[in-house]
Amino acid sequence: MGVVEKIKEIEEEMARTQKNKATEYHLGLLKAKLARYRQQLLEPTAKSGPAGTGFDVQKSGDARIALIGFPSVGKSTLLGKLTHTQSETAAISQAIPGVIEHRGARIQLLDLPGIVEGASQGRGRGRQVVSTAKTADLIVIMLDATKSEEQRRLLEVELDAVGIRLNKSKPDVVFKKKTTGGITFNTTVKLTRTDEKTIRTILAGYKLHNCDVMIREDITTDEFIDVLIGNRKYVPCLYVYNKIDSISLEQVDKLAHTPNTLVISCEMDLNLEYLVDRMWDDLNIVKIFTKKRGAHPDLEDPVCMRKGSTIEDVCNSIHRSLAPNFKYALVWVCGVLLLVMISQSFPLSQGKSSKFNPHAQKVSLNHQVQDEDVVSIFTK
């Protein structure tokens, strides 16, 4: 029996099994098996395969957005509108990249081939599509506003099956393997959606008999399995409904008030600017301005980083030799933009991540930067 057949058999058994307290442990074991088989399907053990069956596009710019959807929803048109890149609709087997230049950042927008139902099992080059989606910093699921909500559910199912968790954060669980000592299980919260017996059953199914488990939030059985597998990708997602010019105002209003959802019309250029602004917000990009000793800050060419980046990340993005030779850095804020027009001796105002005013704060490599900080790096 092949992997696909085994997956189908487990899914059918789970559908037949009534969900209650008595079947929790059995369902937990089935879910663990299902996760393993799906992993085997996406990462086959064979080292070779037919030439030319995969595709990839080199990641470039300050962030990557993956554009996913069923065929004929308007992805190619949106790519052309936002990046001025020509994406032929007929080229359904290729991933077409484009670049959005916004607020000093270069954001790569990747138009992936249209997904078909069963993509997670390899239909329609689905494995290549979803594997590329895992490299994205933001996923934009494009939907046809004239069609039913089933299209959204099907896409979510396909992405979830390959380990992409949309608009979710990584569970606060610490899992560590040991060589001896058995299983040590601890929680800091009351578990209402799973229990210790179910978790121990899952661990046994994965042949894990010596490990430490610390759970700090009320997780589900599926979330614990995700922690065990360890290769899940937690990605923010924006649902974009196209062709709103073909539906009623009541339908548009209902869609627009759905969480993480945006409505547009590529044909009539409706709401496209707001879409770019929303993408920027969801990417959590911060702009860092650099300043050389004795010079004004470079306000024209910021270093764009992800929220939570440190001075070390800033060093590595500028040049790989900076971090190994790092001595210290000074941090201000770009609060006084008129600095470039007045005396160089005028002190910079306090930075968002700086504690001192009006002087700079001397920081180390692990200092976390914030939006519009001015950074001056000193080396040994």
Short mmCIF file of C-alpha atoms in Angstrom, two decimals:
data_model
loop_
_atom_site.label_atom_id
_atom_site.label_comp_id
_atom_site.label_asym_id
_atom_site.label_seq_id
_atom_site.Cartn_x
_atom_site.Cartn_y
_atom_site.Cartn_z
CA MET A 1 0.00 0.00 0.00
CA GLY A 2 1.40 3.39 -1.03
CA VAL A 3 1.69 6.46 1.20
CA VAL A 4 -1.28 8.19 -0.48
CA GLU A 5 -3.47 5.12 0.14
CA LYS A 6 -2.36 4.98 3.79
CA ILE A 7 -3.22 8.67 4.24
CA LYS A 8 -6.65 8.13 2.71
CA GLU A 9 -7.28 5.09 4.92
CA ILE A 10 -6.39 7.01 8.11
CA GLU A 11 -8.53 10.00 7.08
CA GLU A 12 -11.49 7.67 6.49
CA GLU A 13 -10.99 5.99 9.86
CA MET A 14 -10.83 9.38 11.60
CA ALA A 15 -14.05 10.43 9.85
CA ARG A 16 -15.79 7.26 11.05
CA THR A 17 -14.57 7.58 14.64
CA GLN A 18 -16.93 9.40 16.95
CA LYS A 19 -15.17 12.15 18.91
CA ASN A 20 -15.53 11.76 22.65
CA LYS A 21 -13.44 11.25 25.78
CA ALA A 22 -13.07 7.52 25.16
CA THR A 23 -11.67 7.94 21.63
CA GLU A 24 -9.28 10.83 22.34
CA TYR A 25 -6.24 8.60 22.65
CA HIS A 26 -7.05 6.59 19.51
CA LEU A 27 -7.58 9.78 17.51
CA GLY A 28 -4.33 11.21 18.85
CA LEU A 29 -2.42 8.16 17.59
CA LEU A 30 -4.14 8.38 14.20
CA LYS A 31 -3.22 12.07 13.91
CA ALA A 32 0.41 11.28 14.70
CA LYS A 33 0.49 8.57 12.00
CA LEU A 34 -1.19 10.90 9.52
CA ALA A 35 1.41 13.63 10.17
CA ARG A 36 4.26 11.14 9.59
CA TYR A 37 2.82 9.85 6.31
CA ARG A 38 2.21 13.38 5.02
CA GLN A 39 5.81 14.22 5.83
CA GLN A 40 6.99 11.17 3.88
CA LEU A 41 4.86 12.25 0.95
CA LEU A 42 6.39 15.74 0.85
CA GLU A 43 9.97 14.61 1.51
CA PRO A 44 10.46 11.29 -0.29
CA THR A 45 13.53 9.27 0.63
CA ALA A 46 14.59 8.77 -3.00
CA LYS A 47 17.68 10.78 -3.81
CA SER A 48 16.97 11.16 -7.50
CA GLY A 49 13.99 11.93 -9.65
CA PRO A 50 12.99 12.98 -13.15
CA ALA A 51 14.88 16.01 -14.39
CA GLY A 52 13.05 19.30 -14.56
CA THR A 53 10.20 18.41 -12.19
CA GLY A 54 10.88 21.16 -9.67
CA PHE A 55 11.12 24.92 -9.71
CA ASP A 56 12.50 27.58 -7.45
CA VAL A 57 13.09 31.31 -7.59
CA GLN A 58 16.00 32.88 -5.77
CA LYS A 59 14.83 34.86 -2.76
CA SER A 60 15.67 38.53 -3.13
CA GLY A 61 14.75 41.88 -1.65
CA ASP A 62 13.83 42.63 1.95
CA ALA A 63 10.90 40.19 2.17
CA ARG A 64 9.02 37.63 0.08
CA ILE A 65 5.26 37.38 -0.46
CA ALA A 66 3.78 34.23 -2.01
CA LEU A 67 0.64 34.70 -4.10
CA ILE A 68 -1.49 31.55 -3.95
CA GLY A 69 -4.87 30.70 -5.42
CA PHE A 70 -6.82 28.50 -7.78
CA PRO A 71 -6.38 29.08 -11.53
CA SER A 72 -8.10 32.10 -13.11
CA VAL A 73 -8.61 34.17 -9.95
CA GLY A 74 -6.48 37.10 -11.19
CA LYS A 75 -3.05 36.42 -9.70
CA SER A 76 -1.19 37.24 -12.91
CA THR A 77 -3.16 40.47 -13.34
CA LEU A 78 -2.42 41.52 -9.75
CA LEU A 79 1.28 40.81 -10.21
CA GLY A 80 1.32 43.00 -13.29
CA LYS A 81 -0.54 45.83 -11.55
CA LEU A 82 1.70 45.90 -8.46
CA THR A 83 5.11 45.14 -9.98
CA HIS A 84 4.77 45.94 -13.70
CA THR A 85 5.86 42.36 -14.41
CA GLN A 86 4.32 40.48 -17.30
CA SER A 87 3.03 37.07 -16.18
CA GLU A 88 1.58 35.02 -18.97
CA THR A 89 -1.56 33.24 -17.89
CA ALA A 90 -0.64 30.26 -20.04
CA ALA A 91 2.58 29.69 -18.13
CA ILE A 92 0.82 27.75 -15.40
CA SER A 93 3.86 25.62 -14.52
CA GLN A 94 6.17 28.50 -13.64
CA ALA A 95 6.65 30.73 -10.62
CA ILE A 96 6.83 34.35 -11.79
CA PRO A 97 8.62 36.87 -9.51
CA GLY A 98 8.08 40.62 -9.37
CA VAL A 99 9.28 43.41 -7.08
CA ILE A 100 7.16 45.91 -5.13
CA GLU A 101 9.10 49.05 -4.16
CA HIS A 102 7.42 50.56 -1.11
CA ARG A 103 8.70 52.95 1.59
CA GLY A 104 12.31 52.32 0.66
CA ALA A 105 11.97 48.53 0.72
CA ARG A 106 12.07 46.00 -2.10
CA ILE A 107 9.48 43.26 -1.58
CA GLN A 108 9.49 40.19 -3.81
CA LEU A 109 6.01 39.14 -4.93
CA LEU A 110 5.95 35.58 -6.22
CA ASP A 111 3.06 34.46 -8.43
CA LEU A 112 2.88 30.69 -7.89
CA PRO A 113 1.11 28.33 -10.32
CA GLY A 114 -2.56 27.81 -9.58
CA ILE A 115 -3.27 25.19 -6.92
CA VAL A 116 -5.71 22.36 -7.62
CA GLU A 117 -7.47 20.16 -5.08
CA GLY A 118 -5.08 17.45 -3.92
CA ALA A 119 -2.01 19.65 -4.32
CA SER A 120 -0.58 18.46 -1.00
CA GLN A 121 -0.49 14.93 -2.45
CA GLY A 122 1.35 16.05 -5.56
CA ARG A 123 -1.42 16.89 -8.04
CA GLY A 124 -0.75 19.77 -10.43
CA ARG A 125 2.85 20.23 -9.20
CA GLY A 126 1.33 21.02 -5.81
CA ARG A 127 4.37 19.89 -3.85
CA GLN A 128 6.61 22.43 -5.57
CA VAL A 129 4.05 25.19 -5.06
CA VAL A 130 3.58 24.63 -1.34
CA SER A 131 7.30 24.06 -0.75
CA THR A 132 8.03 27.46 -2.26
CA ALA A 133 5.22 28.97 -0.17
CA LYS A 134 7.10 27.83 2.95
CA THR A 135 9.91 30.24 2.10
CA ALA A 136 7.56 33.26 2.15
CA ASP A 137 7.35 35.87 4.90
CA LEU A 138 3.68 36.47 4.05
CA ILE A 139 1.15 34.41 2.10
CA VAL A 140 -1.56 36.15 0.11
CA ILE A 141 -4.41 33.79 -0.76
CA MET A 142 -6.27 35.22 -3.73
CA LEU A 143 -9.92 34.26 -4.08
CA ASP A 144 -12.73 34.88 -6.53
CA ALA A 145 -15.45 36.93 -4.86
CA THR A 146 -18.05 35.52 -7.26
CA LYS A 147 -17.49 31.93 -6.06
CA SER A 148 -18.40 30.10 -2.87
CA GLU A 149 -16.44 30.07 0.39
CA GLU A 150 -15.48 26.45 -0.32
CA GLN A 151 -12.50 27.70 -2.35
CA ARG A 152 -11.01 29.28 0.77
CA ARG A 153 -11.51 26.14 2.87
CA LEU A 154 -9.91 23.90 0.22
CA LEU A 155 -6.80 26.09 0.02
CA GLU A 156 -6.48 26.16 3.81
CA VAL A 157 -6.73 22.37 3.90
CA GLU A 158 -4.00 21.96 1.28
CA LEU A 159 -1.62 24.34 3.05
CA ASP A 160 -2.33 22.86 6.47
CA ALA A 161 -1.62 19.36 5.13
CA VAL A 162 1.94 20.35 4.20
CA GLY A 163 2.72 21.99 7.52
CA ILE A 164 1.94 25.65 6.80
CA ARG A 165 0.06 27.21 9.71
CA LEU A 166 -1.75 30.38 8.69
CA ASN A 167 -2.10 33.29 11.14
CA LYS A 168 -0.97 31.16 14.06
CA SER A 169 1.96 31.41 16.46
CA LYS A 170 4.26 28.60 17.48
CA PRO A 171 2.94 26.76 20.58
CA ASP A 172 4.74 27.63 23.79
CA VAL A 173 6.04 24.12 24.37
CA VAL A 174 9.57 23.01 25.22
CA PHE A 175 10.45 19.52 23.99
CA LYS A 176 13.90 18.02 24.52
CA LYS A 177 15.11 14.48 23.80
CA LYS A 178 17.21 12.58 26.34
CA THR A 179 19.17 9.32 26.26
CA THR A 180 17.84 8.03 29.59
CA GLY A 181 15.51 8.97 32.41
CA GLY A 182 12.10 8.31 30.85
CA ILE A 183 9.52 11.00 30.15
CA THR A 184 9.36 14.11 32.33
CA PHE A 185 6.03 15.91 31.85
CA ASN A 186 5.27 19.37 33.30
CA THR A 187 2.66 22.04 32.63
CA THR A 188 2.21 25.60 33.88
CA VAL A 189 -1.44 25.85 32.76
CA LYS A 190 -4.49 23.62 32.94
CA LEU A 191 -4.91 21.53 29.77
CA THR A 192 -8.52 21.52 28.55
CA ARG A 193 -8.04 20.45 24.92
CA THR A 194 -5.71 17.49 25.47
CA ASP A 195 -4.24 15.65 28.44
CA GLU A 196 -1.11 13.92 29.67
CA LYS A 197 -2.28 10.43 28.69
CA THR A 198 -2.92 11.49 25.08
CA ILE A 199 0.48 13.18 24.87
CA ARG A 200 2.24 10.10 26.26
CA THR A 201 0.39 7.96 23.71
CA ILE A 202 1.62 10.19 20.90
CA LEU A 203 5.19 10.07 22.24
CA ALA A 204 5.01 6.29 22.28
CA GLY A 205 3.76 6.33 18.69
CA TYR A 206 6.88 8.26 17.71
CA LYS A 207 9.03 5.86 19.79
CA LEU A 208 10.08 8.66 22.12
CA HIS A 209 10.58 7.13 25.56
CA ASN A 210 13.16 9.53 27.03
CA CYS A 211 12.39 13.25 26.82
CA ASP A 212 11.43 16.39 28.72
CA VAL A 213 8.10 18.07 27.94
CA MET A 214 7.17 21.49 29.33
CA ILE A 215 3.83 22.98 28.22
CA ARG A 216 3.18 26.65 28.93
CA GLU A 217 -0.15 27.16 27.16
CA ASP A 218 -3.43 25.30 26.65
CA ILE A 219 -2.57 23.47 23.41
CA THR A 220 -4.46 20.95 21.30
CA THR A 221 -3.31 17.47 20.31
CA ASP A 222 -2.55 18.71 16.78
CA GLU A 223 -0.37 21.53 18.12
CA PHE A 224 1.66 19.09 20.20
CA ILE A 225 2.23 16.91 17.12
CA ASP A 226 3.44 20.03 15.29
CA VAL A 227 6.00 20.59 18.05
CA LEU A 228 7.23 16.99 17.78
CA ILE A 229 7.64 17.17 14.00
CA GLY A 230 9.41 20.50 14.36
CA ASN A 231 9.31 21.69 10.74
CA ARG A 232 6.02 23.55 10.73
CA LYS A 233 6.05 27.04 9.24
CA TYR A 234 3.95 29.71 10.94
CA VAL A 235 3.16 32.36 8.34
CA PRO A 236 0.87 35.42 8.43
CA CYS A 237 -1.81 35.22 5.75
CA LEU A 238 -3.95 37.82 4.01
CA TYR A 239 -7.10 36.71 2.16
CA VAL A 240 -7.69 38.88 -0.91
CA TYR A 241 -11.03 38.67 -2.74
CA ASN A 242 -10.83 39.82 -6.35
CA LYS A 243 -13.66 40.75 -8.77
CA ILE A 244 -15.73 42.66 -6.20
CA ASP A 245 -17.13 44.72 -9.07
CA SER A 246 -19.22 41.64 -9.96
CA ILE A 247 -20.98 41.17 -6.60
CA SER A 248 -23.43 43.19 -4.52
CA LEU A 249 -22.45 45.87 -2.00
CA GLU A 250 -23.85 43.71 0.81
CA GLN A 251 -21.49 40.88 -0.14
CA VAL A 252 -18.55 43.28 -0.41
CA ASP A 253 -19.30 44.69 3.05
CA LYS A 254 -19.53 41.20 4.56
CA LEU A 255 -16.19 40.12 3.06
CA ALA A 256 -14.45 43.38 3.99
CA HIS A 257 -15.36 42.91 7.67
CA THR A 258 -13.95 39.38 7.83
CA PRO A 259 -10.66 39.16 9.81
CA ASN A 260 -7.43 39.16 7.76
CA THR A 261 -9.44 39.85 4.62
CA LEU A 262 -9.23 42.48 1.89
CA VAL A 263 -11.44 43.16 -1.15
CA ILE A 264 -10.09 44.40 -4.48
CA SER A 265 -10.82 44.60 -8.17
CA CYS A 266 -7.82 44.22 -10.46
CA GLU A 267 -9.95 45.07 -13.47
CA MET A 268 -11.01 48.45 -12.02
CA ASP A 269 -7.88 49.12 -9.89
CA LEU A 270 -9.97 49.21 -6.72
CA ASN A 271 -8.18 49.12 -3.33
CA LEU A 272 -4.77 48.12 -4.73
CA GLU A 273 -2.86 50.86 -2.88
CA TYR A 274 -4.43 49.83 0.41
CA LEU A 275 -3.49 46.22 -0.38
CA VAL A 276 0.19 47.19 -0.61
CA ASP A 277 -0.03 49.12 2.68
CA ARG A 278 -1.69 46.14 4.35
CA MET A 279 1.03 43.81 3.05
CA TRP A 280 3.64 46.15 4.52
CA ASP A 281 1.93 46.12 7.92
CA ASP A 282 1.63 42.33 7.98
CA LEU A 283 5.29 41.87 7.06
CA ASN A 284 6.36 43.79 10.20
CA ILE A 285 9.28 45.51 8.46
CA VAL A 286 11.32 48.10 10.33
CA LYS A 287 13.55 50.66 8.61
CA ILE A 288 16.99 51.31 10.07
CA PHE A 289 19.04 54.34 8.99
CA THR A 290 22.82 54.08 9.12
CA LYS A 291 25.19 56.87 10.12
CA LYS A 292 28.92 57.06 9.49
CA ARG A 293 31.18 58.78 12.02
CA GLY A 294 31.12 62.55 11.50
CA ALA A 295 28.40 62.37 8.82
CA HIS A 296 24.66 62.83 8.62
CA PRO A 297 22.36 59.78 8.68
CA ASP A 298 21.64 58.18 5.31
CA LEU A 299 17.90 58.81 5.06
CA GLU A 300 17.65 57.83 1.39
CA ASP A 301 18.72 54.19 1.60
CA PRO A 302 17.44 52.51 4.80
CA VAL A 303 18.32 48.99 5.88
CA CYS A 304 15.02 47.09 6.03
CA MET A 305 14.78 44.38 8.68
CA ARG A 306 12.07 42.23 10.20
CA LYS A 307 10.55 43.22 13.54
CA GLY A 308 12.59 41.75 16.38
CA SER A 309 15.93 42.08 14.56
CA THR A 310 19.07 42.92 16.52
CA ILE A 311 22.18 44.98 15.89
CA GLU A 312 23.86 41.74 14.80
CA ASP A 313 21.21 41.27 12.10
CA VAL A 314 21.82 44.85 10.94
CA CYS A 315 25.59 44.16 10.75
CA ASN A 316 25.08 40.97 8.73
CA SER A 317 22.73 42.72 6.30
CA ILE A 318 25.33 45.43 5.61
CA HIS A 319 28.46 43.27 5.38
CA ARG A 320 29.43 39.90 6.81
CA SER A 321 32.70 41.25 8.21
CA LEU A 322 31.03 43.73 10.58
CA ALA A 323 29.72 41.31 13.22
CA PRO A 324 33.04 39.42 13.80
CA ASN A 325 34.88 42.74 14.22
CA PHE A 326 32.11 44.48 16.15
CA LYS A 327 33.12 46.74 19.06
CA TYR A 328 29.92 48.66 19.89
CA ALA A 329 27.10 50.60 18.25
CA LEU A 330 25.35 53.90 18.95
CA VAL A 331 21.58 54.17 18.55
CA TRP A 332 19.49 57.31 18.02
CA VAL A 333 16.12 57.90 16.38
CA CYS A 334 15.41 59.63 13.11
CA GLY A 335 13.06 62.00 14.94
CA VAL A 336 14.72 65.19 13.76
CA LEU A 337 14.80 64.88 9.98
CA LEU A 338 15.94 68.49 9.73
CA LEU A 339 19.27 67.32 11.08
CA VAL A 340 20.60 67.21 7.53
CA MET A 341 19.89 70.91 7.14
CA ILE A 342 21.41 72.23 10.37
CA SER A 343 24.66 72.06 12.26
CA GLN A 344 26.33 68.71 12.50
CA SER A 345 26.83 69.32 16.22
CA PHE A 346 23.05 69.31 16.82
CA PRO A 347 22.29 66.29 19.01
CA LEU A 348 19.99 63.58 17.74
CA SER A 349 16.83 63.06 19.78
CA GLN A 350 16.11 59.91 21.74
CA GLY A 351 15.73 56.70 19.73
CA LYS A 352 12.75 54.38 20.00
CA SER A 353 15.09 51.68 21.28
CA SER A 354 17.44 54.12 23.03
CA LYS A 355 17.13 54.91 26.74
CA PHE A 356 18.97 58.21 26.71
CA ASN A 357 18.01 61.67 25.55
CA PRO A 358 19.39 63.63 23.81
CA HIS A 359 22.49 61.45 23.61
CA ALA A 360 22.95 58.15 21.84
CA GLN A 361 22.80 54.84 23.64
CA LYS A 362 25.83 52.56 23.45
CA VAL A 363 24.61 49.03 22.69
CA SER A 364 25.86 45.50 21.99
CA LEU A 365 25.11 43.00 19.21
CA ASN A 366 22.01 41.61 20.92
CA HIS A 367 20.29 45.01 21.22
CA GLN A 368 16.89 44.88 19.51
CA VAL A 369 16.30 47.70 17.03
CA GLN A 370 13.01 49.45 16.33
CA ASP A 371 11.51 51.29 13.38
CA GLU A 372 13.40 54.44 12.27
CA ASP A 373 16.34 53.93 14.60
CA VAL A 374 19.62 55.51 13.49
CA VAL A 375 22.56 53.16 13.99
CA SER A 376 26.28 53.92 13.91
CA ILE A 377 28.49 50.80 14.06
CA PHE A 378 32.05 50.84 15.38
CA THR A 379 34.53 48.02 14.74
CA LYS A 380 37.78 46.95 16.40
#
